[in-house]
Amino acid sequence: MVSQTANDKRGRILDAAASIFAQHGFFHARVTDIAKEAGVADGTIYLYFKSKDDLLINLFEDRMDDIIATFRGGLGEGLTAGQKLHRFIELHLRLVEEEPALAKVLTVELRQSSKFMRDYQALKFGEYLDLLSDILDEGRASGQFRTTIDPRILKRVIFGALDEVSLVWSSTPQQRRERYELADAATEIWNLCTGGILSTAHRTNTDIARGETA
Amino acid sequence: MVSQTANDKRGRILDAAASIFAQHGFFHARVTDIAKEAGVADGTIYLYFKSKDDLLINLFEDRMDDIIATFRGGLGEGLTAGQKLHRFIELHLRLVEEEPALAKVLTVELRQSSKFMRDYQALKFGEYLDLLSDILDEGRASGQFRTTIDPRILKRVIFGALDEVSLVWSSTPQQRRERYELADAATEIWNLCTGGILSTAHRTNTDIARGETA
Amino acid sequence: MVSQTANDKRGRILDAAASIFAQHGFFHARVTDIAKEAGVADGTIYLYFKSKDDLLINLFEDRMDDIIATFRGGLGEGLTAGQKLHRFIELHLRLVEEEPALAKVLTVELRQSSKFMRDYQALKFGEYLDLLSDILDEGRASGQFRTTIDPRILKRVIFGALDEVSLVWSSTPQQRRERYELADAATEIWNLCTGGILSTAHRTNTDIARGETA
Amino acid sequence: MVSQTANDKRGRILDAAASIFAQHGFFHARVTDIAKEAGVADGTIYLYFKSKDDLLINLFEDRMDDIIATFRGGLGEGLTAGQKLHRFIELHLRLVEEEPALAKVLTVELRQSSKFMRDYQALKFGEYLDLLSDILDEGRASGQFRTTIDPRILKRVIFGALDEVSLVWSSTPQQRRERYELADAATEIWNLCTGGILSTAHRTNTDIARGETA
DNA sequence: CATGAATGAGCATTCATTCAT
DNA sequence: CATGAATGAATGCTCATTCAT
C-alpha cells in the first residue's frame, strides 16, 4: 500500500538514498540531503542504519532481495535453459530501464564502498549471479548448451556484458537515451549467446574454433 | 629513456597515483600520500595537475595512449578479423594481469570521477572501444562475421565481459588469484564469440535463433 | 521503606546516574544509559529532572543530605573537638570506601558542571564544610585547638587533604586498591592535625614556628 | 623574546587552549574558539596536536615542565627540609595567583580527560608530587621531621590541601578575590605542618597523639 | 620549478531533549 | 505518569588546495 510506504521511515530513507546516491555518487552524497529527501531528520537515519556505508549496504541487500525474488518468479518451471537465459537478459535490462537510479547505484556506486567490495561481493550479489550459473548448469545438463562452457566464468562474462550495457544506458542523460537501445542490447547479447558472431559460412564443424590465431 | 622516467616528476606522480588509487580507491586516496610515494612535495602535484580529479583523468589518458598504441601494434595487418578479436581479448587480459593496479584504477576508480564519466567517456575510452568496433566492422565487411551484428553495441558487450572478468580478478587478493583464471576467461569469451553457447545439436540453420521464448 | 525505594523512579534514576557518572564521567555519560540502568524510558528522566545538569545537582544534594545527617549523628555530643575531628576524618574516608562510585562523582564529576560550581558550591557543600569548621570553632573555643587557626581556611585545607586522598583511592583500579590504604591516610591526616610533622626535638616553644625561611 | 612567542604557533595554541579551557571548561571549549584565540586556522591545531585531548595533555606537560624547573630552582641547596616545605607551599600558591587560568586547568579540567587520568597521572604529575615527597624524605632523614610520617601519603595530603585552596581561589570571581587570601592559606597550611592544630597545653609528650577517640 | 606549512570549507555522527501516543 | 521514536543543533576532524619562501 502507498500509505505503508509513506510511513515506513526505513523504506523512505532507502528510496531517498537510492535517488541521492544515483544523482551525486556515493561519496558526494550528503547524509543531510538524503534525510531531506526522505523527509526525516538527519539523526533519524542513524536509528535505522549504522553509518552511511551501512545505508549503501542495506540498500543493496534490500533491493537485491526484491530483484532475486522477481527473477525467481520470472524464471519459473517449464522453460528450457535457453528460454530462461533469454528471460534473464530481458529481466535484467528491463529492471535497468524501470529503475535507472537503482541500476546506477548497483552498477557504479556500490563498487566504492570498500566494505562492500570486501565483505558483501560474495553474498547477495553471488546469489544473483548464481541465478545465471544455475541456468547455465541446467542447459549444460540438458544438452542444450555445449558441455565445454564453464558456468563459473561464463556467468561473469554474461553479467559483465549486461552490466556495461546498463552502465552506459543509465549514465546517458535522459534526453539522449533512446528507448530501443536496451532492447537492441538484449538482442545483441542473446544472439551472441546463441550463435556467436561468426557468419554461417565461417563456422567450423568443430564445436569450438580455437587456436585460430595461435 | 630511463633517466627521463626517473627524473620525470610528472611520470612519478602518475605512477604513484596509480598505486595509491588502486590501494585505497580514488576517494580514500590522499594527495599527500601520492606525493610521498612520488617523492615530491604536495604542492608539486599541482604544478602538473589541476586537481585530484585531473590527476585521475591524466593517469587514464596517459595509460590509455600507451595501451592503444600497444594494441594497434598487436593488431597489425595480415590478420583476419577473427584473429584480431582473439588477439584483442588476449591483450586486454594480459594487460590486466601485468598491471593489476592500473587495471583496478581503470575498472573501478574511474567510474567515480563525475567529471570523467561526464566528459571523457567519449574520448580516449571511446578510442579504445573503437579498436574493438573496427574489428567488428572489418569482420562484418569481410563476411567473416554475420551481418546482423551491431558493432556499436557489441563492442560494449565484449568490453563489459572483459571488464567484469578483470574486475573480479584484480579485486581478488593476490594469494587467491590463480594464474590460469584469466586464460580460462579468455577461452570462455572467445568461445562465446565464435560459437555461442548452444551445443551443435541445438543450433538452428537460421542465422539468428530468435523468438525461442517469445 | 524498601518498597518505596524499589518503586521510586526518582531514586532509581539517581542511583543509576551515580553509577554511570562514576563509570564514564559526567560528560561522557549518556542519558539513555542512565535510563537503561534505571529501567525507565529516556523521557521519564525528564519528568523528574530538568536536565542532565539538574540530575547531577540533585544527585549531589540528595546524597549530601544523607551524608550530612549521618555525620551529624556520628558527631554527637559528649565528644571533644579533637575526637570529633578524628571521627570526621574516619567518616569521610569510610564513606569513600563504602561508596566509591558516589565518592568519585562528588570528587571529580561535580567539578565539571559549570552550573554547579557557580551556584551550588555555597549550599549543600558549604553545609558539609561547616560541619568541619564547627568542630574547629568548638576546639578553639574550648582551648583544645590553638587560637591562631582560621577555621574558614583550615576547613578547606583538611577537606582538600581528605578529597585528594579519596580521589586517588577511588581512581585506582579495584585490583590495586589495598584496604589499609585509606586507614593509613586517616592516620596520616590525623597525625598531621594533632602534631604536625616536626619531630619533638625540632619543635619550638612558640605556638607557631613562622619565619623559618624568611 | 616577544616575537618568538608571536610566531610560535604551537605556543600560541597552547596559550589559547589554557585560556579557553579555563573560561569554558574542557568539554565546552570549542576547538574553533581556541584556533580563533590563537590566530590560526582550525586545521592548524591538528598539525601540532593529534586531538583536543592531546592538546590538553600537551598543555599540561609543557606547563608542568616549566613549573617543575621553577620549583627545582627555588628549592636549591642550603635550605633545611622545613624551609623547603615552606618554600614549596609559597611557590605553589604564588603560581596559582600569577596564572589563575593555568591553575584552573590543572586543578579542574585535567581531571576530565579520561586519557589523562588513566595514563598520565603517574608521569609529570608524579614528578611534581615527588618534589614534595623528596622534601619529606629529606626532613625525615635529617631528623627534622618525625620518622613516623609516610611521605607517599603525606605528599598527597599536602598537595590536596594546596589544591583545594587553589581551586576555591581560582574559581572565585576576580572581584571577590582578596589578595591576602592565598597568603593566609599558606600560613594556615604551614602552621598545620609545623605544629598541628592543638594548643600547646593539649599537646601530649608522645610523638603521636593517637587513639584519642578510640 | 619546488616546497610544505597553513588554510578553512565541509560533513558524518552524536545525543540531550521533546512530544505524540 | 510513562514511553521511546524522532529531532536537529552542535562540533571535532579531514584533506584538497594555496602561496610565501
Short mmCIF file of C-alpha atoms in Angstrom, two decimals, chain A residues 24 27-28 53 79-80 82-87 90 107-109 111-112 114 117 121 125 129 136 142-151 153-154 156-161 163-165 167-168 171 181 184-185 187-214, chain B residues 24 27-28 53 79-80 82-87 90 107-109 111-112 114 117 121 125 129 136 142-151 153-154 156-161 163-165 167-168 171 181 184-185 187-214:
data_model
loop_
_atom_site.label_atom_id
_atom_site.label_comp_id
_atom_site.label_asym_id
_atom_site.label_seq_id
_atom_site.Cartn_x
_atom_site.Cartn_y
_atom_site.Cartn_z
CA HIS A 24 25.68 12.62 -6.85
CA PHE A 27 30.92 9.96 -1.85
CA HIS A 28 29.44 13.24 -2.90
CA ASP A 53 28.29 2.87 4.37
CA LEU A 79 11.15 -23.16 -19.65
CA THR A 80 14.21 -24.53 -21.35
CA GLY A 82 17.79 -21.18 -23.37
CA GLN A 83 14.42 -19.62 -22.71
CA LYS A 84 15.45 -18.87 -19.17
CA LEU A 85 18.63 -17.21 -20.33
CA HIS A 86 16.67 -15.10 -22.75
CA ARG A 87 14.31 -14.16 -19.99
CA GLU A 90 15.30 -9.35 -20.62
CA THR A 107 26.39 -0.66 -11.17
CA VAL A 108 28.59 2.21 -10.15
CA GLU A 109 28.34 3.37 -6.60
CA ARG A 111 31.99 -0.51 -6.10
CA GLN A 112 33.07 2.44 -3.99
CA SER A 114 35.36 -0.71 0.42
CA MET A 117 33.74 -4.98 -2.09
CA GLN A 121 30.50 -9.31 -3.01
CA PHE A 125 25.48 -10.48 -5.32
CA LEU A 129 24.97 -14.44 -10.23
CA LEU A 136 23.96 -22.40 -17.49
CA SER A 142 20.08 -30.96 -20.58
CA GLY A 143 22.38 -30.93 -23.56
CA GLN A 144 21.04 -27.65 -24.84
CA PHE A 145 24.30 -25.88 -24.11
CA ARG A 146 27.63 -27.28 -25.09
CA THR A 147 29.46 -29.13 -22.38
CA THR A 148 32.59 -27.05 -22.74
CA ILE A 149 31.18 -23.93 -21.14
CA ASP A 150 32.39 -23.07 -17.68
CA PRO A 151 29.41 -21.60 -15.80
CA ILE A 153 33.29 -17.91 -15.67
CA LEU A 154 30.51 -17.54 -18.17
CA ARG A 156 30.66 -13.30 -15.11
CA VAL A 157 31.01 -12.82 -18.83
CA ILE A 158 27.30 -12.50 -19.40
CA PHE A 159 26.80 -10.37 -16.32
CA GLY A 160 29.65 -8.12 -17.42
CA ALA A 161 28.02 -7.67 -20.79
CA ASP A 163 26.31 -4.52 -16.65
CA GLU A 164 28.31 -2.50 -19.12
CA VAL A 165 25.36 -2.02 -21.40
CA LEU A 167 26.01 1.41 -17.17
CA VAL A 168 26.18 3.21 -20.46
CA SER A 171 24.81 7.13 -17.37
CA GLU A 181 18.69 0.91 -27.18
CA ASP A 184 18.77 -3.81 -29.06
CA ALA A 185 21.35 -4.67 -26.46
CA THR A 187 19.05 -8.84 -28.92
CA GLU A 188 22.76 -8.42 -29.37
CA ILE A 189 23.64 -10.30 -26.20
CA TRP A 190 21.13 -13.00 -26.90
CA ASN A 191 22.41 -13.50 -30.42
CA LEU A 192 25.95 -13.63 -29.17
CA CYS A 193 24.98 -16.32 -26.72
CA THR A 194 23.09 -18.43 -29.11
CA GLY A 195 25.21 -18.23 -32.18
CA GLY A 196 28.31 -16.23 -31.60
CA ILE A 197 29.34 -13.70 -34.13
CA LEU A 198 30.63 -15.78 -36.96
CA SER A 199 28.64 -15.93 -40.12
CA THR A 200 27.27 -19.34 -41.06
CA ALA A 201 29.83 -19.64 -43.76
CA HIS A 202 32.68 -19.33 -41.37
CA ARG A 203 31.52 -21.70 -38.71
CA THR A 204 33.73 -24.72 -38.46
CA ASN A 205 32.21 -28.06 -37.75
CA THR A 206 34.15 -28.48 -34.61
CA ASP A 207 32.31 -27.34 -31.59
CA ILE A 208 34.95 -24.90 -30.65
CA ALA A 209 37.01 -22.99 -33.11
CA ARG A 210 40.09 -22.49 -31.07
CA GLY A 211 43.60 -21.68 -32.00
CA GLU A 212 42.65 -19.58 -34.94
CA THR A 213 45.35 -17.12 -34.10
CA ALA A 214 47.78 -19.43 -32.37
CA HIS B 24 42.74 2.88 -1.33
CA PHE B 27 38.14 8.94 -2.78
CA HIS B 28 40.08 7.50 0.09
CA ASP B 53 40.26 14.71 -10.42
CA LEU B 79 45.25 -10.90 -39.53
CA THR B 80 41.64 -11.78 -40.12
CA GLY B 82 38.57 -13.16 -36.02
CA GLN B 83 42.27 -13.37 -35.31
CA LYS B 84 42.29 -9.73 -34.31
CA LEU B 85 39.40 -10.25 -31.94
CA HIS B 86 41.15 -13.16 -30.37
CA ARG B 87 44.26 -11.07 -30.02
CA GLU B 90 44.32 -11.73 -25.10
CA THR B 107 37.97 -0.66 -13.98
CA VAL B 108 36.79 0.65 -10.67
CA GLU B 109 38.06 4.04 -9.68
CA ARG B 111 33.79 5.40 -12.60
CA GLN B 112 33.87 7.56 -9.52
CA SER B 114 31.95 12.50 -12.10
CA MET B 117 32.04 9.94 -16.62
CA GLN B 121 33.92 8.69 -21.61
CA PHE B 125 37.94 5.45 -23.81
CA LEU B 129 36.38 0.80 -27.75
CA LEU B 136 33.83 -5.99 -35.72
CA SER B 142 34.78 -9.28 -44.93
CA GLY B 143 31.93 -11.67 -44.38
CA GLN B 144 33.66 -13.45 -41.54
CA PHE B 145 31.15 -12.10 -39.03
CA ARG B 146 27.46 -12.21 -39.64
CA THR B 147 25.95 -9.05 -40.97
CA THR B 148 23.39 -8.82 -38.22
CA ILE B 149 25.81 -7.80 -35.52
CA ASP B 150 25.67 -4.19 -34.36
CA PRO B 151 29.26 -3.17 -33.66
CA ILE B 153 26.51 -2.37 -29.13
CA LEU B 154 28.61 -5.45 -29.45
CA ARG B 156 30.16 -2.70 -25.26
CA VAL B 157 29.09 -6.26 -24.74
CA ILE B 158 32.53 -7.67 -25.33
CA PHE B 159 34.19 -4.91 -23.33
CA GLY B 160 31.78 -5.49 -20.47
CA ALA B 161 32.62 -9.17 -20.42
CA ASP B 163 35.93 -5.69 -17.76
CA GLU B 164 33.90 -7.75 -15.32
CA VAL B 165 36.27 -10.66 -15.56
CA LEU B 167 37.44 -6.60 -12.06
CA VAL B 168 36.92 -9.87 -10.29
CA SER B 171 39.85 -7.40 -6.76
CA GLU B 181 42.00 -17.95 -14.31
CA ASP B 184 40.32 -19.51 -18.89
CA ALA B 185 38.29 -16.35 -19.09
CA THR B 187 38.92 -19.00 -23.74
CA GLU B 188 35.40 -18.62 -22.45
CA ILE B 189 34.88 -15.25 -24.04
CA TRP B 190 36.45 -16.33 -27.28
CA ASN B 191 34.32 -19.44 -27.47
CA LEU B 192 31.24 -17.41 -26.75
CA CYS B 193 32.11 -15.06 -29.58
CA THR B 194 32.86 -17.73 -32.13
CA GLY B 195 30.18 -20.23 -31.38
CA GLY B 196 27.82 -19.05 -28.69
CA ILE B 197 26.81 -21.43 -26.02
CA LEU B 198 24.45 -23.74 -27.81
CA SER B 199 25.58 -27.28 -28.44
CA THR B 200 25.85 -28.23 -32.14
CA ALA B 201 22.72 -30.25 -31.93
CA HIS B 202 20.65 -27.29 -30.90
CA ARG B 203 21.90 -24.83 -33.44
CA THR B 204 19.23 -23.89 -35.94
CA ASN B 205 20.10 -23.21 -39.51
CA THR B 206 18.82 -19.73 -39.37
CA ASP B 207 21.46 -17.20 -38.65
CA ILE B 208 19.71 -15.97 -35.59
CA ALA B 209 17.74 -18.17 -33.32
CA ARG B 210 15.33 -15.60 -32.05
CA GLY B 211 11.94 -15.88 -30.64
CA GLU B 212 12.63 -19.02 -28.74
CA THR B 213 10.87 -17.67 -25.76
CA ALA B 214 8.52 -15.32 -27.46
#
